[in-house]
PDB file of C-alpha atoms in Angstrom:
ATOM      1  CA  MET D   5     -19.900 -16.543  19.559  1.00  0.00           C
ATOM      2  CA  GLN D   6     -16.209 -15.795  19.068  1.00  0.00           C
ATOM      3  CA  LEU D   7     -16.801 -12.760  16.856  1.00  0.00           C
ATOM      4  CA  ILE D   8     -18.546 -10.942  19.716  1.00  0.00           C
ATOM      5  CA  ASP D   9     -15.503 -11.449  21.967  1.00  0.00           C
ATOM      6  CA  LYS D  10     -13.227 -10.225  19.179  1.00  0.00           C
ATOM      7  CA  LEU D  11     -15.387  -7.131  18.610  1.00  0.00           C
ATOM      8  CA  LYS D  12     -15.182  -6.356  22.322  1.00  0.00           C
ATOM      9  CA  TRP D  13     -11.392  -6.617  22.013  1.00  0.00           C
ATOM     10  CA  ARG D  14     -10.992  -4.317  19.001  1.00  0.00           C
ATOM     11  CA  TYR D  15     -10.852  -0.546  19.080  1.00  0.00           C
ATOM     12  CA  ALA D  16      -9.849   2.215  16.668  1.00  0.00           C
ATOM     13  CA  THR D  17      -6.087   2.120  17.127  1.00  0.00           C
ATOM     14  CA  LYS D  18      -4.555   5.559  17.498  1.00  0.00           C
ATOM     15  CA  LYS D  19      -0.881   4.604  17.614  1.00  0.00           C
ATOM     16  CA  PHE D  20       0.604   1.673  15.707  1.00  0.00           C
ATOM     17  CA  ASP D  21       3.907  -0.090  16.322  1.00  0.00           C
ATOM     18  CA  ALA D  22       5.759   0.650  13.085  1.00  0.00           C
ATOM     19  CA  SER D  23       8.161  -2.260  13.699  1.00  0.00           C
ATOM     20  CA  LYS D  24       5.392  -4.875  13.519  1.00  0.00           C
ATOM     21  CA  LYS D  25       4.088  -5.996  10.139  1.00  0.00           C
ATOM     22  CA  VAL D  26       0.970  -7.968   9.258  1.00  0.00           C
ATOM     23  CA  SER D  27       1.739 -11.131   7.318  1.00  0.00           C
ATOM     24  CA  GLN D  28       0.787 -11.273   3.660  1.00  0.00           C
ATOM     25  CA  GLN D  29      -1.343 -14.307   4.439  1.00  0.00           C
ATOM     26  CA  ASN D  30      -3.481 -12.282   6.853  1.00  0.00           C
ATOM     27  CA  ILE D  31      -3.637  -9.310   4.509  1.00  0.00           C
ATOM     28  CA  ASN D  32      -4.964 -11.656   1.828  1.00  0.00           C
ATOM     29  CA  LEU D  33      -7.671 -12.859   4.235  1.00  0.00           C
ATOM     30  CA  ILE D  34      -8.722  -9.277   4.965  1.00  0.00           C
ATOM     31  CA  LYS D  35      -8.858  -8.572   1.238  1.00  0.00           C
ATOM     32  CA  GLU D  36     -10.957 -11.674   0.684  1.00  0.00           C
ATOM     33  CA  ALA D  37     -13.402 -10.521   3.352  1.00  0.00           C
ATOM     34  CA  VAL D  38     -13.790  -7.264   1.428  1.00  0.00           C
ATOM     35  CA  GLN D  39     -14.259  -9.172  -1.820  1.00  0.00           C
ATOM     36  CA  LEU D  40     -16.991 -11.312  -0.232  1.00  0.00           C
ATOM     37  CA  SER D  41     -18.747  -8.373   1.413  1.00  0.00           C
ATOM     38  CA  ALA D  42     -22.444  -7.765   0.841  1.00  0.00           C
ATOM     39  CA  SER D  43     -23.206  -5.294  -1.952  1.00  0.00           C
ATOM     40  CA  SER D  44     -26.480  -4.049  -3.415  1.00  0.00           C
ATOM     41  CA  TYR D  45     -27.255  -5.824  -6.704  1.00  0.00           C
ATOM     42  CA  GLY D  46     -23.822  -7.450  -6.314  1.00  0.00           C
ATOM     43  CA  LEU D  47     -22.312  -4.461  -8.141  1.00  0.00           C
ATOM     44  CA  GLN D  48     -19.468  -3.680  -5.688  1.00  0.00           C
ATOM     45  CA  PRO D  49     -19.119  -0.036  -6.861  1.00  0.00           C
ATOM     46  CA  PHE D  50     -15.834   0.544  -5.081  1.00  0.00           C
ATOM     47  CA  LYS D  51     -12.115   0.037  -5.457  1.00  0.00           C
ATOM     48  CA  VAL D  52      -9.535  -0.375  -2.691  1.00  0.00           C
ATOM     49  CA  LEU D  53      -6.067   1.081  -3.117  1.00  0.00           C
ATOM     50  CA  GLU D  54      -3.219  -0.390  -1.080  1.00  0.00           C
ATOM     51  CA  ILE D  55      -0.634   2.346  -0.521  1.00  0.00           C
ATOM     52  CA  THR D  56       2.693   0.506  -0.381  1.00  0.00           C
ATOM     53  CA  ASN D  57       5.082   3.328  -1.324  1.00  0.00           C
ATOM     54  CA  PRO D  58       6.580   4.723   1.930  1.00  0.00           C
ATOM     55  CA  THR D  59       7.310   8.084   0.318  1.00  0.00           C
ATOM     56  CA  LEU D  60       3.721   8.408  -0.850  1.00  0.00           C
ATOM     57  CA  ARG D  61       2.474   7.572   2.620  1.00  0.00           C
ATOM     58  CA  GLU D  62       4.633  10.357   4.027  1.00  0.00           C
ATOM     59  CA  GLU D  63       3.142  12.734   1.460  1.00  0.00           C
ATOM     60  CA  LEU D  64      -0.377  11.651   2.372  1.00  0.00           C
ATOM     61  CA  LYS D  65       0.169  12.217   6.102  1.00  0.00           C
ATOM     62  CA  PRO D  66      -0.275  16.028   6.022  1.00  0.00           C
ATOM     63  CA  LEU D  67      -3.439  15.473   3.977  1.00  0.00           C
ATOM     64  CA  SER D  68      -4.679  13.261   6.828  1.00  0.00           C
ATOM     65  CA  TRP D  69      -4.490  15.729   9.707  1.00  0.00           C
ATOM     66  CA  ASP D  70      -0.891  14.562  10.340  1.00  0.00           C
ATOM     67  CA  GLN D  71      -2.185  11.378  11.974  1.00  0.00           C
ATOM     68  CA  THR D  72       0.609   8.894  12.616  1.00  0.00           C
ATOM     69  CA  GLN D  73      -1.483   5.887  11.575  1.00  0.00           C
ATOM     70  CA  ILE D  74      -0.863   6.884   7.953  1.00  0.00           C
ATOM     71  CA  THR D  75       2.858   6.172   8.183  1.00  0.00           C
ATOM     72  CA  ASP D  76       3.166   3.838  11.177  1.00  0.00           C
ATOM     73  CA  ALA D  77       0.526   1.240  10.363  1.00  0.00           C
ATOM     74  CA  SER D  78       1.728  -1.923   8.687  1.00  0.00           C
ATOM     75  CA  HIS D  79      -0.671  -1.387   5.764  1.00  0.00           C
ATOM     76  CA  LEU D  80      -2.711   1.553   4.535  1.00  0.00           C
ATOM     77  CA  PHE D  81      -5.770   1.209   2.310  1.00  0.00           C
ATOM     78  CA  VAL D  82      -7.854   3.878   0.618  1.00  0.00           C
ATOM     79  CA  PHE D  83     -11.436   2.739   0.078  1.00  0.00           C
ATOM     80  CA  CYS D  84     -12.765   4.554  -2.997  1.00  0.00           C
ATOM     81  CA  ASN D  85     -16.347   4.736  -4.198  1.00  0.00           C
ATOM     82  CA  HIS D  86     -17.233   4.965  -7.869  1.00  0.00           C
ATOM     83  CA  ILE D  87     -18.509   8.407  -8.823  1.00  0.00           C
ATOM     84  CA  GLU D  88     -21.073   6.804 -11.123  1.00  0.00           C
ATOM     85  CA  VAL D  89     -22.194   3.355 -12.243  1.00  0.00           C
ATOM     86  CA  SER D  90     -22.616   2.881 -15.996  1.00  0.00           C
ATOM     87  CA  ASP D  91     -24.586   0.437 -18.113  1.00  0.00           C
ATOM     88  CA  LYS D  92     -21.257  -1.209 -18.913  1.00  0.00           C
ATOM     89  CA  ASP D  93     -20.689  -1.858 -15.204  1.00  0.00           C
ATOM     90  CA  VAL D  94     -24.014  -3.667 -15.080  1.00  0.00           C
ATOM     91  CA  ASP D  95     -23.247  -5.561 -18.288  1.00  0.00           C
ATOM     92  CA  ASP D  96     -19.915  -6.651 -16.826  1.00  0.00           C
ATOM     93  CA  LEU D  97     -21.706  -7.955 -13.734  1.00  0.00           C
ATOM     94  CA  ILE D  98     -24.210  -9.911 -15.819  1.00  0.00           C
ATOM     95  CA  GLN D  99     -21.368 -11.393 -17.866  1.00  0.00           C
ATOM     96  CA  LEU D 100     -19.575 -12.398 -14.661  1.00  0.00           C
ATOM     97  CA  LYS D 101     -22.742 -14.016 -13.322  1.00  0.00           C
ATOM     98  CA  SER D 102     -23.108 -15.871 -16.607  1.00  0.00           C
ATOM     99  CA  ASP D 103     -19.525 -17.112 -16.536  1.00  0.00           C
ATOM    100  CA  ILE D 104     -19.499 -18.187 -12.888  1.00  0.00           C
ATOM    101  CA  ASN D 105     -22.938 -19.802 -12.794  1.00  0.00           C
ATOM    102  CA  GLN D 106     -22.678 -21.133 -16.350  1.00  0.00           C
ATOM    103  CA  VAL D 107     -26.020 -19.687 -17.340  1.00  0.00           C
ATOM    104  CA  ALA D 108     -26.831 -18.114 -20.696  1.00  0.00           C
ATOM    105  CA  ILE D 109     -26.772 -14.321 -20.814  1.00  0.00           C
ATOM    106  CA  ASP D 110     -30.310 -14.138 -22.201  1.00  0.00           C
ATOM    107  CA  LYS D 111     -31.559 -15.976 -19.104  1.00  0.00           C
ATOM    108  CA  ILE D 112     -30.393 -13.197 -16.773  1.00  0.00           C
ATOM    109  CA  SER D 113     -30.330 -10.132 -19.050  1.00  0.00           C
ATOM    110  CA  GLY D 114     -33.712  -9.085 -17.666  1.00  0.00           C
ATOM    111  CA  TYR D 115     -32.128  -8.652 -14.241  1.00  0.00           C
ATOM    112  CA  GLY D 116     -29.471  -6.451 -15.786  1.00  0.00           C
ATOM    113  CA  ASP D 117     -32.139  -4.296 -17.450  1.00  0.00           C
ATOM    114  CA  PHE D 118     -33.933  -3.982 -14.104  1.00  0.00           C
ATOM    115  CA  VAL D 119     -30.739  -2.828 -12.359  1.00  0.00           C
ATOM    116  CA  LYS D 120     -29.998  -0.280 -15.099  1.00  0.00           C
ATOM    117  CA  THR D 121     -33.509   1.132 -14.780  1.00  0.00           C
ATOM    118  CA  LYS D 122     -33.264   1.481 -10.995  1.00  0.00           C
ATOM    119  CA  LEU D 123     -29.839   3.123 -11.182  1.00  0.00           C
ATOM    120  CA  LYS D 124     -31.024   5.635 -13.760  1.00  0.00           C
ATOM    121  CA  GLU D 125     -33.628   6.814 -11.238  1.00  0.00           C
ATOM    122  CA  LYS D 126     -30.813   8.219  -9.088  1.00  0.00           C
ATOM    123  CA  THR D 127     -29.490  11.736  -9.511  1.00  0.00           C
ATOM    124  CA  ALA D 128     -25.708  12.193  -9.702  1.00  0.00           C
ATOM    125  CA  VAL D 129     -25.655  13.200  -6.022  1.00  0.00           C
ATOM    126  CA  GLU D 130     -27.792  10.211  -5.020  1.00  0.00           C
ATOM    127  CA  MET D 131     -25.519   7.906  -7.008  1.00  0.00           C
ATOM    128  CA  PHE D 132     -22.428   9.297  -5.299  1.00  0.00           C
ATOM    129  CA  HIS D 133     -23.876   8.757  -1.832  1.00  0.00           C
ATOM    130  CA  TRP D 134     -25.204   5.309  -2.748  1.00  0.00           C
ATOM    131  CA  THR D 135     -21.784   4.059  -3.901  1.00  0.00           C
ATOM    132  CA  ALA D 136     -20.227   5.549  -0.755  1.00  0.00           C
ATOM    133  CA  LYS D 137     -22.672   3.540   1.374  1.00  0.00           C
ATOM    134  CA  GLN D 138     -21.709   0.378  -0.501  1.00  0.00           C
ATOM    135  CA  THR D 139     -18.058   1.175   0.180  1.00  0.00           C
ATOM    136  CA  TYR D 140     -18.701   1.462   3.913  1.00  0.00           C
ATOM    137  CA  ILE D 141     -20.364  -1.956   3.922  1.00  0.00           C
ATOM    138  CA  ALA D 142     -17.146  -3.367   2.458  1.00  0.00           C
ATOM    139  CA  LEU D 143     -15.138  -1.492   5.076  1.00  0.00           C
ATOM    140  CA  SER D 144     -17.183  -3.101   7.860  1.00  0.00           C
ATOM    141  CA  SER D 145     -16.249  -6.529   6.497  1.00  0.00           C
ATOM    142  CA  ALA D 146     -12.568  -5.544   6.680  1.00  0.00           C
ATOM    143  CA  ILE D 147     -12.998  -4.357  10.277  1.00  0.00           C
ATOM    144  CA  ASN D 148     -14.678  -7.615  11.277  1.00  0.00           C
ATOM    145  CA  ALA D 149     -11.969  -9.644   9.529  1.00  0.00           C
ATOM    146  CA  CYS D 150      -9.281  -7.793  11.457  1.00  0.00           C
ATOM    147  CA  ALA D 151     -11.129  -8.427  14.708  1.00  0.00           C
ATOM    148  CA  GLU D 152     -11.415 -12.137  13.897  1.00  0.00           C
ATOM    149  CA  LEU D 153      -7.660 -12.270  13.222  1.00  0.00           C
ATOM    150  CA  LYS D 154      -6.862 -10.105  16.292  1.00  0.00           C
ATOM    151  CA  ILE D 155      -5.173  -7.556  14.051  1.00  0.00           C
ATOM    152  CA  ASP D 156      -5.520  -3.913  14.983  1.00  0.00           C
ATOM    153  CA  CYS D 157      -7.058  -1.417  12.611  1.00  0.00           C
ATOM    154  CA  SER D 158      -8.353   2.091  12.362  1.00  0.00           C
ATOM    155  CA  PRO D 159     -11.062   3.268   9.953  1.00  0.00           C
ATOM    156  CA  MET D 160     -10.320   6.933   9.304  1.00  0.00           C
ATOM    157  CA  GLU D 161     -12.459   9.793   8.021  1.00  0.00           C
ATOM    158  CA  GLY D 162      -9.956  12.368   9.255  1.00  0.00           C
ATOM    159  CA  PHE D 163      -8.443  13.312   5.902  1.00  0.00           C
ATOM    160  CA  GLU D 164      -9.008  15.659   2.959  1.00  0.00           C
ATOM    161  CA  PRO D 165     -10.812  13.660   0.248  1.00  0.00           C
ATOM    162  CA  ASP D 166     -10.337  16.280  -2.471  1.00  0.00           C
ATOM    163  CA  ALA D 167      -6.607  16.450  -1.744  1.00  0.00           C
ATOM    164  CA  TYR D 168      -6.388  12.645  -1.886  1.00  0.00           C
ATOM    165  CA  ASN D 169      -8.303  12.624  -5.146  1.00  0.00           C
ATOM    166  CA  LYS D 170      -5.856  15.086  -6.656  1.00  0.00           C
ATOM    167  CA  LYS D 171      -2.749  13.413  -5.241  1.00  0.00           C
ATOM    168  CA  LEU D 172      -3.770   9.941  -6.412  1.00  0.00           C
ATOM    169  CA  GLY D 173      -5.409  11.019  -9.665  1.00  0.00           C
ATOM    170  CA  LEU D 174      -8.699   9.450  -8.655  1.00  0.00           C
ATOM    171  CA  LYS D 175     -11.224  11.684 -10.408  1.00  0.00           C
ATOM    172  CA  GLU D 176      -9.704  10.751 -13.763  1.00  0.00           C
ATOM    173  CA  LYS D 177     -10.392   7.127 -12.880  1.00  0.00           C
ATOM    174  CA  GLY D 178     -13.987   7.818 -11.888  1.00  0.00           C
ATOM    175  CA  LEU D 179     -13.173   7.310  -8.203  1.00  0.00           C
ATOM    176  CA  ASN D 180     -13.456   9.255  -4.960  1.00  0.00           C
ATOM    177  CA  ALA D 181     -11.436   8.719  -1.768  1.00  0.00           C
ATOM    178  CA  CYS D 182     -14.201   7.669   0.622  1.00  0.00           C
ATOM    179  CA  VAL D 183     -12.544   6.380   3.801  1.00  0.00           C
ATOM    180  CA  LEU D 184      -9.075   5.267   4.932  1.00  0.00           C
ATOM    181  CA  PHE D 185      -8.226   1.996   6.626  1.00  0.00           C
ATOM    182  CA  ALA D 186      -4.988   1.512   8.556  1.00  0.00           C
ATOM    183  CA  VAL D 187      -4.028  -2.030   9.578  1.00  0.00           C
ATOM    184  CA  GLY D 188      -1.273  -3.195  11.915  1.00  0.00           C
ATOM    185  CA  TYR D 189      -0.525  -3.803  15.576  1.00  0.00           C
ATOM    186  CA  ARG D 190      -1.088  -1.442  18.488  1.00  0.00           C
ATOM    187  CA  HIS D 191       1.836   0.307  20.123  1.00  0.00           C
ATOM    188  CA  ASP D 192       2.334  -0.257  23.850  1.00  0.00           C
ATOM    189  CA  ALA D 193       2.138   3.517  24.264  1.00  0.00           C
ATOM    190  CA  ASP D 194      -1.319   3.760  22.699  1.00  0.00           C
ATOM    191  CA  MET D 195      -3.387   4.892  25.670  1.00  0.00           C
ATOM    192  CA  ALA D 196      -6.663   4.289  23.813  1.00  0.00           C
ATOM    193  CA  GLN D 197      -6.291   0.544  24.333  1.00  0.00           C
ATOM    194  CA  ASN D 198      -6.738   0.973  28.089  1.00  0.00           C
ATOM    195  CA  SER D 199     -10.149   2.618  27.818  1.00  0.00           C
ATOM    196  CA  LYS D 200     -13.301   0.586  28.248  1.00  0.00           C
ATOM    197  CA  LYS D 201     -15.493   0.296  25.163  1.00  0.00           C
ATOM    198  CA  VAL D 202     -18.324   2.809  25.310  1.00  0.00           C
ATOM    199  CA  ARG D 203     -21.504   1.831  23.475  1.00  0.00           C
ATOM    200  CA  LYS D 204     -25.176   2.691  23.919  1.00  0.00           C
ATOM    201  CA  PRO D 205     -27.259   0.083  25.789  1.00  0.00           C
ATOM    202  CA  MET D 206     -28.980  -2.568  23.675  1.00  0.00           C
ATOM    203  CA  ASP D 207     -32.449  -1.329  24.652  1.00  0.00           C
ATOM    204  CA  THR D 208     -31.511   2.124  23.348  1.00  0.00           C
ATOM    205  CA  ILE D 209     -30.318   0.852  19.985  1.00  0.00           C
ATOM    206  CA  PHE D 210     -33.057  -1.725  19.401  1.00  0.00           C
ATOM    207  CA  GLU D 211     -36.806  -1.194  19.586  1.00  0.00           C
ATOM    208  CA  GLU D 212     -39.613  -3.613  18.818  1.00  0.00           C
ATOM    209  CA  ILE D 213     -42.598  -2.167  16.992  1.00  0.00           C
TER     210      ILE D 213
END
């Protein structure tokens, strides 16, 4: 299985070569992997911001523990989770299902009602954490896509979410900065690439019951 070999190759890159850029074709493939990622109910309660403005990236660096990946990576993405999911979000999903599968709305409206009912059972805090979990599933698809393409990446929780939210005006959009994702190519001076991958043994992770 080629993916296993690629996952053994990848690591969380600490230092990127700022002179090397990922092609737009490969960036589009990574984005498509995120788009196709698994998501509960198919709702995809997240949005991904691609930070292309160099000045903005410089301004975000001190809000990210001054980590160089923010400015040196070829591309920087901010994975944002929705703060809440509304009935309209569910209605939009049902309409999309209707359009793509060419099925009448009334044939699938019951599913939409079911989803609305289940979501209303969540408190605001539960909703926030649920959408964050969905966002991380999408992030994992991006990580795997990068591994498949042999493109380096670094998922990053080392930043100040509230400061990002304020800087990017996310709360007003109903979004929260959940996790960062830097994409590019490793620098020769990145010592982390020389370390062996450390993972728990299979029999520690998996248990038959």
